[in-house]
Short mmCIF file of C-alpha atoms in Angstrom, two decimals:
data_model
loop_
_atom_site.label_atom_id
_atom_site.label_comp_id
_atom_site.label_asym_id
_atom_site.label_seq_id
_atom_site.Cartn_x
_atom_site.Cartn_y
_atom_site.Cartn_z
CA UNK B 1 -28.86 -62.63 5.53
CA UNK B 2 -25.72 -61.56 3.93
CA UNK B 3 -25.91 -60.71 0.22
CA UNK B 4 -23.54 -62.55 -2.17
CA UNK B 5 -21.20 -60.21 -3.96
CA UNK B 6 -19.10 -61.09 -7.13
CA UNK B 7 -15.57 -60.11 -6.55
CA UNK B 8 -13.79 -60.57 -10.00
CA UNK B 9 -10.68 -58.34 -9.60
CA UNK B 10 -8.90 -58.05 -6.26
CA UNK B 11 -5.75 -56.04 -5.31
CA UNK B 12 -3.29 -59.14 -5.53
CA UNK B 13 -4.42 -60.12 -9.10
CA UNK B 14 -6.38 -63.09 -8.29
CA UNK B 15 -9.64 -63.63 -10.20
CA UNK B 16 -11.63 -65.44 -7.40
CA UNK B 17 -11.59 -66.20 -3.84
CA UNK B 18 -10.59 -69.67 -2.78
CA UNK B 19 -11.58 -71.82 0.43
CA UNK B 20 -9.27 -71.28 3.35
CA UNK B 21 -6.56 -73.83 3.92
CA UNK B 22 -7.14 -76.67 6.47
CA UNK B 23 -6.19 -75.76 10.03
CA UNK B 24 -3.00 -76.85 11.41
CA UNK B 25 -3.22 -76.09 15.19
CA UNK B 26 -0.09 -74.86 17.00
CA UNK B 27 1.24 -72.37 19.73
CA UNK B 28 1.10 -68.79 19.81
CA UNK B 29 4.93 -69.11 20.28
CA UNK B 30 5.42 -70.91 16.91
CA UNK B 31 7.84 -69.14 14.41
CA UNK B 32 6.30 -67.89 11.21
CA UNK B 33 3.17 -66.62 12.50
CA UNK B 34 1.94 -63.32 10.78
CA UNK B 35 1.18 -59.93 12.29
CA UNK B 36 2.65 -58.10 15.30
CA UNK B 37 2.95 -60.12 18.53
CA UNK B 38 1.06 -57.87 20.88
CA UNK B 39 1.45 -59.27 24.23
CA UNK B 40 5.18 -58.95 24.18
CA UNK B 41 5.30 -55.27 23.21
CA UNK B 42 6.44 -52.65 25.78
CA UNK B 43 3.60 -51.65 27.92
CA UNK B 44 1.37 -54.40 26.86
CA UNK B 45 -1.01 -55.70 29.44
CA UNK B 46 -0.13 -59.12 31.09
CA UNK B 47 -1.18 -62.08 28.98
CA UNK B 48 -4.40 -63.51 30.31
CA UNK B 49 -7.43 -65.70 29.08
CA UNK B 50 -9.44 -65.42 32.29
CA UNK B 51 -13.11 -66.18 31.98
CA UNK B 52 -15.21 -63.34 33.77
CA UNK B 53 -18.75 -62.44 34.17
CA UNK B 54 -18.26 -58.65 34.22
CA UNK B 55 -17.56 -55.98 31.53
CA UNK B 56 -13.86 -55.80 30.49
CA UNK B 57 -11.95 -52.71 30.26
CA UNK B 58 -9.83 -53.09 27.14
CA UNK B 59 -8.64 -49.53 27.05
CA UNK B 60 -5.09 -50.53 27.56
CA UNK B 61 -5.07 -53.25 24.74
CA UNK B 62 -4.79 -52.72 20.96
CA UNK B 63 -7.83 -51.73 19.02
CA UNK B 64 -9.42 -54.55 18.71
CA UNK B 65 -7.99 -56.53 21.56
CA UNK B 66 -6.04 -59.65 20.74
CA UNK B 67 -6.14 -61.28 24.18
CA UNK B 68 -7.31 -60.69 27.71
CA UNK B 69 -10.06 -61.65 30.12
CA UNK B 70 -13.42 -62.48 28.43
CA UNK B 71 -16.76 -64.16 28.91
CA UNK B 72 -16.88 -67.94 29.46
CA UNK B 73 -18.32 -70.57 26.93
CA UNK B 74 -22.03 -70.41 26.40
CA UNK B 75 -23.08 -72.88 23.76
CA UNK B 76 -24.09 -70.96 20.40
CA UNK B 77 -23.40 -67.60 21.87
CA UNK B 78 -19.94 -67.34 23.38
CA UNK B 79 -17.56 -67.68 21.33
CA UNK B 80 -19.58 -66.25 18.52
CA UNK B 81 -20.59 -68.42 15.56
CA UNK B 82 -18.25 -67.42 12.72
CA UNK B 83 -19.13 -65.75 9.51
CA UNK B 84 -20.01 -62.34 8.45
CA UNK B 85 -21.74 -59.88 10.81
CA UNK B 86 -23.30 -56.54 9.83
CA UNK B 87 -23.53 -55.24 13.42
CA UNK B 88 -20.89 -54.68 16.08
CA UNK B 89 -20.45 -57.77 18.52
CA UNK B 90 -19.20 -57.79 22.11
CA UNK B 91 -15.56 -57.61 22.53
CA UNK B 92 -15.76 -59.92 25.55
CA UNK B 93 -17.30 -62.69 23.54
CA UNK B 94 -15.11 -62.20 20.47
CA UNK B 95 -11.85 -62.48 22.47
CA UNK B 96 -13.07 -66.08 23.29
CA UNK B 97 -13.15 -66.73 19.60
CA UNK B 98 -9.47 -65.92 19.66
CA UNK B 99 -8.99 -68.19 22.50
CA UNK B 100 -10.56 -71.03 20.14
CA UNK B 101 -7.96 -70.30 17.53
CA UNK B 102 -10.30 -68.18 15.25
CA UNK B 103 -9.37 -65.04 13.32
CA UNK B 104 -11.48 -61.89 13.82
CA UNK B 105 -11.65 -59.33 11.11
CA UNK B 106 -12.96 -55.90 12.18
CA UNK B 107 -13.34 -52.78 10.32
CA UNK B 108 -14.12 -49.34 11.30
CA UNK B 109 -17.47 -48.55 9.23
CA UNK B 110 -16.64 -45.00 9.10
CA UNK B 111 -13.24 -45.43 7.50
CA UNK B 112 -13.72 -48.35 5.15
CA UNK B 113 -14.79 -47.99 1.58
CA UNK B 114 -17.91 -49.83 0.47
CA UNK B 115 -16.08 -52.01 -2.08
CA UNK B 116 -13.39 -52.99 0.56
CA UNK B 117 -16.02 -54.05 3.10
CA UNK B 118 -17.77 -56.12 0.40
CA UNK B 119 -14.57 -57.74 -0.71
CA UNK B 120 -13.64 -58.76 2.90
CA UNK B 121 -17.26 -60.27 3.39
CA UNK B 122 -16.89 -61.98 0.03
CA UNK B 123 -13.60 -63.44 0.90
CA UNK B 124 -14.76 -64.96 4.09
CA UNK B 125 -17.93 -66.23 2.55
CA UNK B 126 -15.97 -67.96 -0.07
CA UNK B 127 -13.57 -69.19 2.49
CA UNK B 128 -16.16 -71.83 3.47
CA UNK B 129 -18.52 -72.44 6.65
CA UNK B 130 -17.59 -72.71 10.19
CA UNK B 131 -14.10 -71.77 9.39
CA UNK B 132 -13.16 -70.03 12.44
CA UNK B 133 -13.20 -66.52 10.66
CA UNK B 134 -15.47 -63.78 11.97
CA UNK B 135 -16.09 -60.42 10.35
CA UNK B 136 -17.60 -57.57 12.27
CA UNK B 137 -17.76 -53.81 12.23
CA UNK B 138 -16.09 -52.09 15.19
CA UNK B 139 -16.25 -48.37 15.44
CA UNK B 140 -13.70 -48.07 18.15
CA UNK B 141 -10.94 -49.32 15.69
CA UNK B 142 -8.50 -46.50 14.85
CA UNK B 143 -7.37 -48.45 11.79
CA UNK B 144 -9.79 -49.05 8.82
CA UNK B 145 -9.17 -52.96 8.84
CA UNK B 146 -7.66 -54.88 11.63
CA UNK B 147 -6.99 -58.75 11.26
CA UNK B 148 -6.54 -60.35 14.70
CA UNK B 149 -5.58 -63.90 15.94
CA UNK B 150 -4.63 -64.61 19.61
CA UNK B 151 -1.78 -62.22 20.46
CA UNK B 152 -1.24 -61.34 16.74
CA UNK B 153 -2.46 -58.48 14.78
CA UNK B 154 -2.07 -56.55 11.57
CA UNK B 155 -3.71 -53.43 10.38
CA UNK B 156 -4.45 -52.35 6.68
CA UNK B 157 -5.82 -49.17 5.19
CA UNK B 158 -7.39 -50.97 2.31
CA UNK B 159 -8.27 -54.44 1.50
CA UNK B 160 -5.54 -56.93 0.38
CA UNK B 161 -6.79 -60.34 -0.35
CA UNK B 162 -3.40 -61.95 -0.16
CA UNK B 163 -2.46 -60.43 3.04
CA UNK B 164 -5.74 -61.26 4.76
CA UNK B 165 -5.84 -64.99 3.34
CA UNK B 166 -2.24 -65.63 4.31
CA UNK B 167 -2.91 -64.31 8.00
CA UNK B 168 -5.97 -66.72 8.11
CA UNK B 169 -4.25 -69.72 6.74
CA UNK B 170 -1.08 -69.12 8.82
CA UNK B 171 -2.54 -68.14 12.18
CA UNK B 172 -5.83 -69.95 12.72
CA UNK B 173 -5.50 -72.62 15.39
CA UNK B 174 -2.47 -71.18 17.02
CA UNK B 175 -3.93 -70.89 20.67
CA UNK B 176 -3.66 -72.91 23.75
CA UNK B 177 -6.94 -74.60 22.94
CA UNK B 178 -5.79 -75.36 19.21
CA UNK B 179 -8.81 -74.99 16.94
CA UNK B 180 -12.34 -75.27 18.17
CA UNK B 181 -15.14 -74.50 15.65
CA UNK B 182 -18.09 -72.53 16.94
CA UNK B 183 -20.50 -73.02 14.26
CA UNK B 184 -21.87 -70.79 11.43
CA UNK B 185 -23.52 -67.54 11.73
CA UNK B 186 -27.24 -67.62 11.10
CA UNK B 187 -29.90 -64.92 10.68
CA UNK B 188 -30.38 -64.78 14.41
CA UNK B 189 -26.74 -64.61 15.39
CA UNK B 190 -26.79 -60.90 15.06
CA UNK B 191 -28.56 -60.42 18.20
CA UNK B 192 -27.07 -63.16 20.46
CA UNK B 193 -26.98 -62.17 24.26
CA UNK B 194 -25.01 -63.97 26.98
CA UNK B 195 -26.72 -62.08 29.43
CA UNK B 196 -23.47 -60.31 30.67
CA UNK B 197 -22.29 -56.77 30.63
CA UNK B 198 -20.50 -55.74 27.70
CA UNK B 199 -17.87 -52.78 27.31
CA UNK B 200 -19.52 -49.73 25.25
#
């Protein structure tokens, strides 16, 4: 279970977190989306959302990947139920979350301050249940905090509630599938297994 943390003062001057805005589905090509458009950068791998049953090599992608081949739908497992995770989850399953219009917040546990990690977790808890927002540690990240939607990404050195909330409210649902909720994380979700190989 995830402990609830009181966040009374955050970097943008707010005194409390709010539920996330309703999702307004759209395209990854819509103007006004936040973050860097990754798949159009020079040298970026070709855009793909292929479903595979193998390990995926994301080494040519951003850290964390914002698109690419991934594992197929498995009810209750892939994409992952959304919410706050304390352990790393498979990239191959989380990229499927992005295909469903979700936002993935990952952080490098060796770089992030405890207060920032707790603030991110509380922001997502206060945002509501089954919101299409997932938080995980990811030790391969080269940035402290990475906020990702399908083909879009921003990186942060420290927690910024306004920046993260605006990215979530703006970018969720912008995918070929619009927005498909995947359920809320439970105590057993930390150890879900799709029975397939995962990149180390």
